[in-house]
Amino acid sequence: MKVAADAIGWIGAAMLLVAYGMVSFHKLRADSFRYQLANALGSCCLIINTMYYRAYPSAFVNVVWILIAIAATLRARSLRSSAASS
């Protein structure tokens, strides 16, 4: 189980770092669905890892990270549909 938790944690860390790098180098927009999805999935992976190791403060940060990603996705979707209907 430890190997799986570690692998999942590394995958999550890589997802977050790649997503951040892509936004930083303008390969992906910060308000894009793909960016927010990578943030949410990466954080989910890190939650699994941090819960396994009982690192609850880190797990909490990742829960908040997911909530932000969801809220940003819903806001971007709402703004796009408002612009499309105008």
Tab-separated table of N, CA and C in Angstrom:
chain	number	residue	atom	x	y	z
A	1	MET	N	0.817	-1.204	0.000
A	1	MET	CA	0.000	0.000	0.000
A	1	MET	C	0.859	1.267	0.000
A	2	LYS	N	1.998	1.215	0.691
A	2	LYS	CA	2.873	2.373	0.760
A	2	LYS	C	3.373	2.766	-0.634
A	3	VAL	N	3.740	1.775	-1.437
A	3	VAL	CA	4.250	2.057	-2.786
A	3	VAL	C	3.160	2.722	-3.626
A	4	ALA	N	1.926	2.253	-3.507
A	4	ALA	CA	0.812	2.841	-4.256
A	4	ALA	C	0.563	4.280	-3.803
A	5	ALA	N	0.556	4.509	-2.496
A	5	ALA	CA	0.330	5.869	-1.978
A	5	ALA	C	1.435	6.806	-2.439
A	6	ASP	N	2.669	6.317	-2.428
A	6	ASP	CA	3.788	7.146	-2.899
A	6	ASP	C	3.665	7.439	-4.389
A	7	ALA	N	3.347	6.435	-5.186
A	7	ALA	CA	3.212	6.630	-6.635
A	7	ALA	C	2.102	7.617	-6.944
A	8	ILE	N	0.970	7.464	-6.273
A	8	ILE	CA	-0.155	8.383	-6.481
A	8	ILE	C	0.237	9.806	-6.089
A	9	GLY	N	0.968	9.947	-4.994
A	9	GLY	CA	1.427	11.266	-4.561
A	9	GLY	C	2.364	11.908	-5.572
A	10	TRP	N	3.298	11.135	-6.118
A	10	TRP	CA	4.227	11.669	-7.127
A	10	TRP	C	3.488	12.053	-8.403
A	11	ILE	N	2.505	11.259	-8.790
A	11	ILE	CA	1.707	11.590	-9.984
A	11	ILE	C	0.965	12.906	-9.762
A	12	GLY	N	0.369	13.061	-8.585
A	12	GLY	CA	-0.343	14.297	-8.267
A	12	GLY	C	0.574	15.505	-8.260
A	13	ALA	N	1.759	15.350	-7.668
A	13	ALA	CA	2.718	16.454	-7.640
A	13	ALA	C	3.131	16.831	-9.063
A	14	ALA	N	3.378	15.829	-9.886
A	14	ALA	CA	3.773	16.094	-11.276
A	14	ALA	C	2.658	16.806	-12.034
A	15	MET	N	1.411	16.372	-11.823
A	15	MET	CA	0.285	17.014	-12.505
A	15	MET	C	0.188	18.489	-12.147
A	16	LEU	N	0.317	18.800	-10.865
A	16	LEU	CA	0.233	20.200	-10.437
A	16	LEU	C	1.387	21.029	-10.998
A	17	LEU	N	2.570	20.477	-10.975
A	17	LEU	CA	3.731	21.221	-11.469
A	17	LEU	C	3.683	21.426	-12.982
A	18	VAL	N	3.269	20.409	-13.712
A	18	VAL	CA	3.157	20.548	-15.167
A	18	VAL	C	2.085	21.581	-15.509
A	19	ALA	N	0.950	21.518	-14.830
A	19	ALA	CA	-0.124	22.485	-15.087
A	19	ALA	C	0.354	23.906	-14.796
A	20	TYR	N	1.030	24.092	-13.679
A	20	TYR	CA	1.539	25.418	-13.329
A	20	TYR	C	2.561	25.897	-14.351
A	21	GLY	N	3.451	25.021	-14.756
A	21	GLY	CA	4.441	25.376	-15.763
A	21	GLY	C	3.803	25.759	-17.083
A	22	MET	N	2.779	25.022	-17.484
A	22	MET	CA	2.110	25.329	-18.749
A	22	MET	C	1.424	26.687	-18.706
A	23	VAL	N	0.840	27.033	-17.574
A	23	VAL	CA	0.221	28.353	-17.445
A	23	VAL	C	1.307	29.429	-17.411
A	24	SER	N	2.376	29.173	-16.700
A	24	SER	CA	3.455	30.151	-16.585
A	24	SER	C	4.113	30.459	-17.925
A	25	PHE	N	4.167	29.468	-18.813
A	25	PHE	CA	4.781	29.654	-20.124
A	25	PHE	C	3.741	29.830	-21.232
A	26	HIS	N	2.524	30.174	-20.827
A	26	HIS	CA	1.440	30.513	-21.754
A	26	HIS	C	1.103	29.396	-22.745
A	27	LYS	N	1.220	28.172	-22.305
A	27	LYS	CA	0.821	27.029	-23.125
A	27	LYS	C	-0.610	26.606	-22.796
A	28	LEU	N	-1.101	27.132	-21.693
A	28	LEU	CA	-2.444	26.816	-21.204
A	28	LEU	C	-2.971	28.047	-20.498
A	29	ARG	N	-4.247	28.317	-20.648
A	29	ARG	CA	-4.854	29.466	-19.962
A	29	ARG	C	-5.251	29.071	-18.543
A	30	ALA	N	-5.091	29.994	-17.620
A	30	ALA	CA	-5.425	29.714	-16.225
A	30	ALA	C	-6.916	29.469	-16.029
A	31	ASP	N	-7.741	30.004	-16.920
A	31	ASP	CA	-9.184	29.791	-16.780
A	31	ASP	C	-9.691	28.634	-17.646
A	32	SER	N	-8.758	27.840	-18.183
A	32	SER	CA	-9.173	26.727	-19.036
A	32	SER	C	-9.631	25.526	-18.207
A	33	PHE	N	-10.515	24.762	-18.786
A	33	PHE	CA	-11.008	23.550	-18.128
A	33	PHE	C	-9.853	22.572	-17.891
A	34	ARG	N	-8.965	22.428	-18.859
A	34	ARG	CA	-7.843	21.481	-18.731
A	34	ARG	C	-6.939	21.838	-17.554
A	35	TYR	N	-6.683	23.125	-17.372
A	35	TYR	CA	-5.845	23.546	-16.250
A	35	TYR	C	-6.525	23.243	-14.915
A	36	GLN	N	-7.786	23.604	-14.814
A	36	GLN	CA	-8.508	23.367	-13.568
A	36	GLN	C	-8.679	21.874	-13.296
A	37	LEU	N	-8.878	21.091	-14.353
A	37	LEU	CA	-8.982	19.642	-14.191
A	37	LEU	C	-7.658	19.066	-13.684
A	38	ALA	N	-6.554	19.515	-14.249
A	38	ALA	CA	-5.240	19.048	-13.786
A	38	ALA	C	-5.023	19.421	-12.322
A	39	ASN	N	-5.441	20.625	-11.936
A	39	ASN	CA	-5.339	21.033	-10.533
A	39	ASN	C	-6.171	20.128	-9.635
A	40	ALA	N	-7.406	19.882	-10.024
A	40	ALA	CA	-8.297	19.064	-9.202
A	40	ALA	C	-7.801	17.623	-9.103
A	41	LEU	N	-7.413	17.033	-10.228
A	41	LEU	CA	-6.939	15.646	-10.207
A	41	LEU	C	-5.613	15.515	-9.466
A	42	GLY	N	-4.716	16.462	-9.687
A	42	GLY	CA	-3.445	16.439	-8.965
A	42	GLY	C	-3.656	16.543	-7.465
A	43	SER	N	-4.561	17.408	-7.063
A	43	SER	CA	-4.859	17.552	-5.637
A	43	SER	C	-5.521	16.308	-5.067
A	44	CYS	N	-6.381	15.671	-5.841
A	44	CYS	CA	-6.998	14.409	-5.391
A	44	CYS	C	-5.918	13.363	-5.117
A	45	CYS	N	-4.962	13.281	-6.025
A	45	CYS	CA	-3.860	12.332	-5.831
A	45	CYS	C	-3.066	12.664	-4.573
A	46	LEU	N	-2.806	13.939	-4.366
A	46	LEU	CA	-2.058	14.334	-3.175
A	46	LEU	C	-2.857	14.113	-1.895
A	47	ILE	N	-4.164	14.233	-1.966
A	47	ILE	CA	-4.994	13.945	-0.790
A	47	ILE	C	-4.863	12.476	-0.405
A	48	ILE	N	-4.893	11.597	-1.396
A	48	ILE	CA	-4.729	10.168	-1.109
A	48	ILE	C	-3.397	9.925	-0.407
A	49	ASN	N	-2.342	10.542	-0.926
A	49	ASN	CA	-1.022	10.381	-0.341
A	49	ASN	C	-0.949	10.954	1.072
A	50	THR	N	-1.459	12.169	1.251
A	50	THR	CA	-1.341	12.805	2.561
A	50	THR	C	-2.242	12.155	3.607
A	51	MET	N	-3.379	11.632	3.192
A	51	MET	CA	-4.229	10.909	4.147
A	51	MET	C	-3.558	9.591	4.560
A	52	TYR	N	-2.906	8.934	3.619
A	52	TYR	CA	-2.191	7.697	3.954
A	52	TYR	C	-1.140	7.965	5.033
A	53	TYR	N	-0.427	9.071	4.889
A	53	TYR	CA	0.614	9.424	5.853
A	53	TYR	C	0.087	10.256	7.028
A	54	ARG	N	-1.205	10.457	7.058
A	54	ARG	CA	-1.857	11.225	8.126
A	54	ARG	C	-1.301	12.642	8.243
A	55	ALA	N	-1.018	13.228	7.109
A	55	ALA	CA	-0.545	14.619	7.044
A	55	ALA	C	-1.775	15.499	6.785
A	56	TYR	N	-2.585	15.646	7.805
A	56	TYR	CA	-3.885	16.289	7.654
A	56	TYR	C	-3.815	17.755	7.228
A	57	PRO	N	-2.845	18.544	7.681
A	57	PRO	CA	-2.788	19.922	7.179
A	57	PRO	C	-2.584	19.976	5.655
A	58	SER	N	-1.740	19.108	5.136
A	58	SER	CA	-1.535	19.067	3.685
A	58	SER	C	-2.785	18.574	2.974
A	59	ALA	N	-3.463	17.614	3.551
A	59	ALA	CA	-4.717	17.128	2.964
A	59	ALA	C	-5.728	18.266	2.908
A	60	PHE	N	-5.813	19.052	3.981
A	60	PHE	CA	-6.736	20.182	4.021
A	60	PHE	C	-6.428	21.183	2.907
A	61	VAL	N	-5.154	21.510	2.725
A	61	VAL	CA	-4.759	22.444	1.665
A	61	VAL	C	-5.224	21.926	0.307
A	62	ASN	N	-5.090	20.642	0.078
A	62	ASN	CA	-5.484	20.072	-1.206
A	62	ASN	C	-6.994	20.020	-1.384
A	63	VAL	N	-7.740	19.859	-0.310
A	63	VAL	CA	-9.201	19.941	-0.403
A	63	VAL	C	-9.599	21.357	-0.823
A	64	VAL	N	-8.985	22.349	-0.200
A	64	VAL	CA	-9.275	23.741	-0.563
A	64	VAL	C	-8.856	23.993	-2.013
A	65	TRP	N	-7.729	23.439	-2.436
A	65	TRP	CA	-7.241	23.591	-3.816
A	65	TRP	C	-8.284	23.056	-4.797
A	66	ILE	N	-8.867	21.901	-4.482
A	66	ILE	CA	-9.909	21.318	-5.342
A	66	ILE	C	-11.130	22.225	-5.388
A	67	LEU	N	-11.539	22.736	-4.246
A	67	LEU	CA	-12.705	23.626	-4.205
A	67	LEU	C	-12.472	24.874	-5.047
A	68	ILE	N	-11.274	25.408	-4.992
A	68	ILE	CA	-10.934	26.576	-5.814
A	68	ILE	C	-10.997	26.198	-7.292
A	69	ALA	N	-10.461	25.047	-7.647
A	69	ALA	CA	-10.491	24.605	-9.043
A	69	ALA	C	-11.925	24.434	-9.539
A	70	ILE	N	-12.778	23.869	-8.709
A	70	ILE	CA	-14.185	23.694	-9.092
A	70	ILE	C	-14.867	25.051	-9.252
A	71	ALA	N	-14.649	25.943	-8.285
A	71	ALA	CA	-15.270	27.270	-8.348
A	71	ALA	C	-14.778	28.039	-9.578
A	72	ALA	N	-13.493	27.953	-9.881
A	72	ALA	CA	-12.949	28.652	-11.043
A	72	ALA	C	-13.515	28.085	-12.341
A	73	THR	N	-13.686	26.779	-12.402
A	73	THR	CA	-14.262	26.149	-13.588
A	73	THR	C	-15.701	26.594	-13.781
A	74	LEU	N	-16.481	26.594	-12.712
A	74	LEU	CA	-17.884	27.018	-12.814
A	74	LEU	C	-17.984	28.491	-13.203
A	75	ARG	N	-17.116	29.308	-12.642
A	75	ARG	CA	-17.132	30.742	-12.976
A	75	ARG	C	-16.762	30.954	-14.439
A	76	ALA	N	-15.718	30.286	-14.899
A	76	ALA	CA	-15.305	30.430	-16.303
A	76	ALA	C	-16.395	29.949	-17.246
A	77	ARG	N	-17.041	28.871	-16.897
A	77	ARG	CA	-18.133	28.344	-17.723
A	77	ARG	C	-19.310	29.325	-17.765
A	78	SER	N	-19.604	29.916	-16.612
A	78	SER	CA	-20.687	30.891	-16.527
A	78	SER	C	-20.368	32.140	-17.361
A	79	LEU	N	-19.133	32.620	-17.259
A	79	LEU	CA	-18.741	33.804	-18.032
A	79	LEU	C	-18.779	33.523	-19.534
A	80	ARG	N	-18.366	32.328	-19.929
A	80	ARG	CA	-18.387	31.980	-21.365
A	80	ARG	C	-19.806	31.893	-21.880
A	81	SER	N	-20.716	31.305	-21.081
A	81	SER	CA	-22.099	31.206	-21.578
A	81	SER	C	-22.769	32.569	-21.593
A	82	SER	N	-22.396	33.466	-20.675
A	82	SER	CA	-22.933	34.828	-20.684
A	82	SER	C	-22.447	35.582	-21.910
A	83	ALA	N	-21.172	35.411	-22.245
A	83	ALA	CA	-20.605	36.090	-23.410
A	83	ALA	C	-21.196	35.535	-24.702
A	84	ALA	N	-21.465	34.252	-24.732
A	84	ALA	CA	-22.018	33.627	-25.923
A	84	ALA	C	-23.468	34.060	-26.168
A	85	SER	N	-24.197	34.319	-25.108
A	85	SER	CA	-25.594	34.712	-25.260
A	85	SER	C	-25.779	36.214	-25.498
A	86	SER	N	-24.703	36.968	-25.358
A	86	SER	CA	-24.788	38.432	-25.542
A	86	SER	C	-24.715	38.817	-26.994
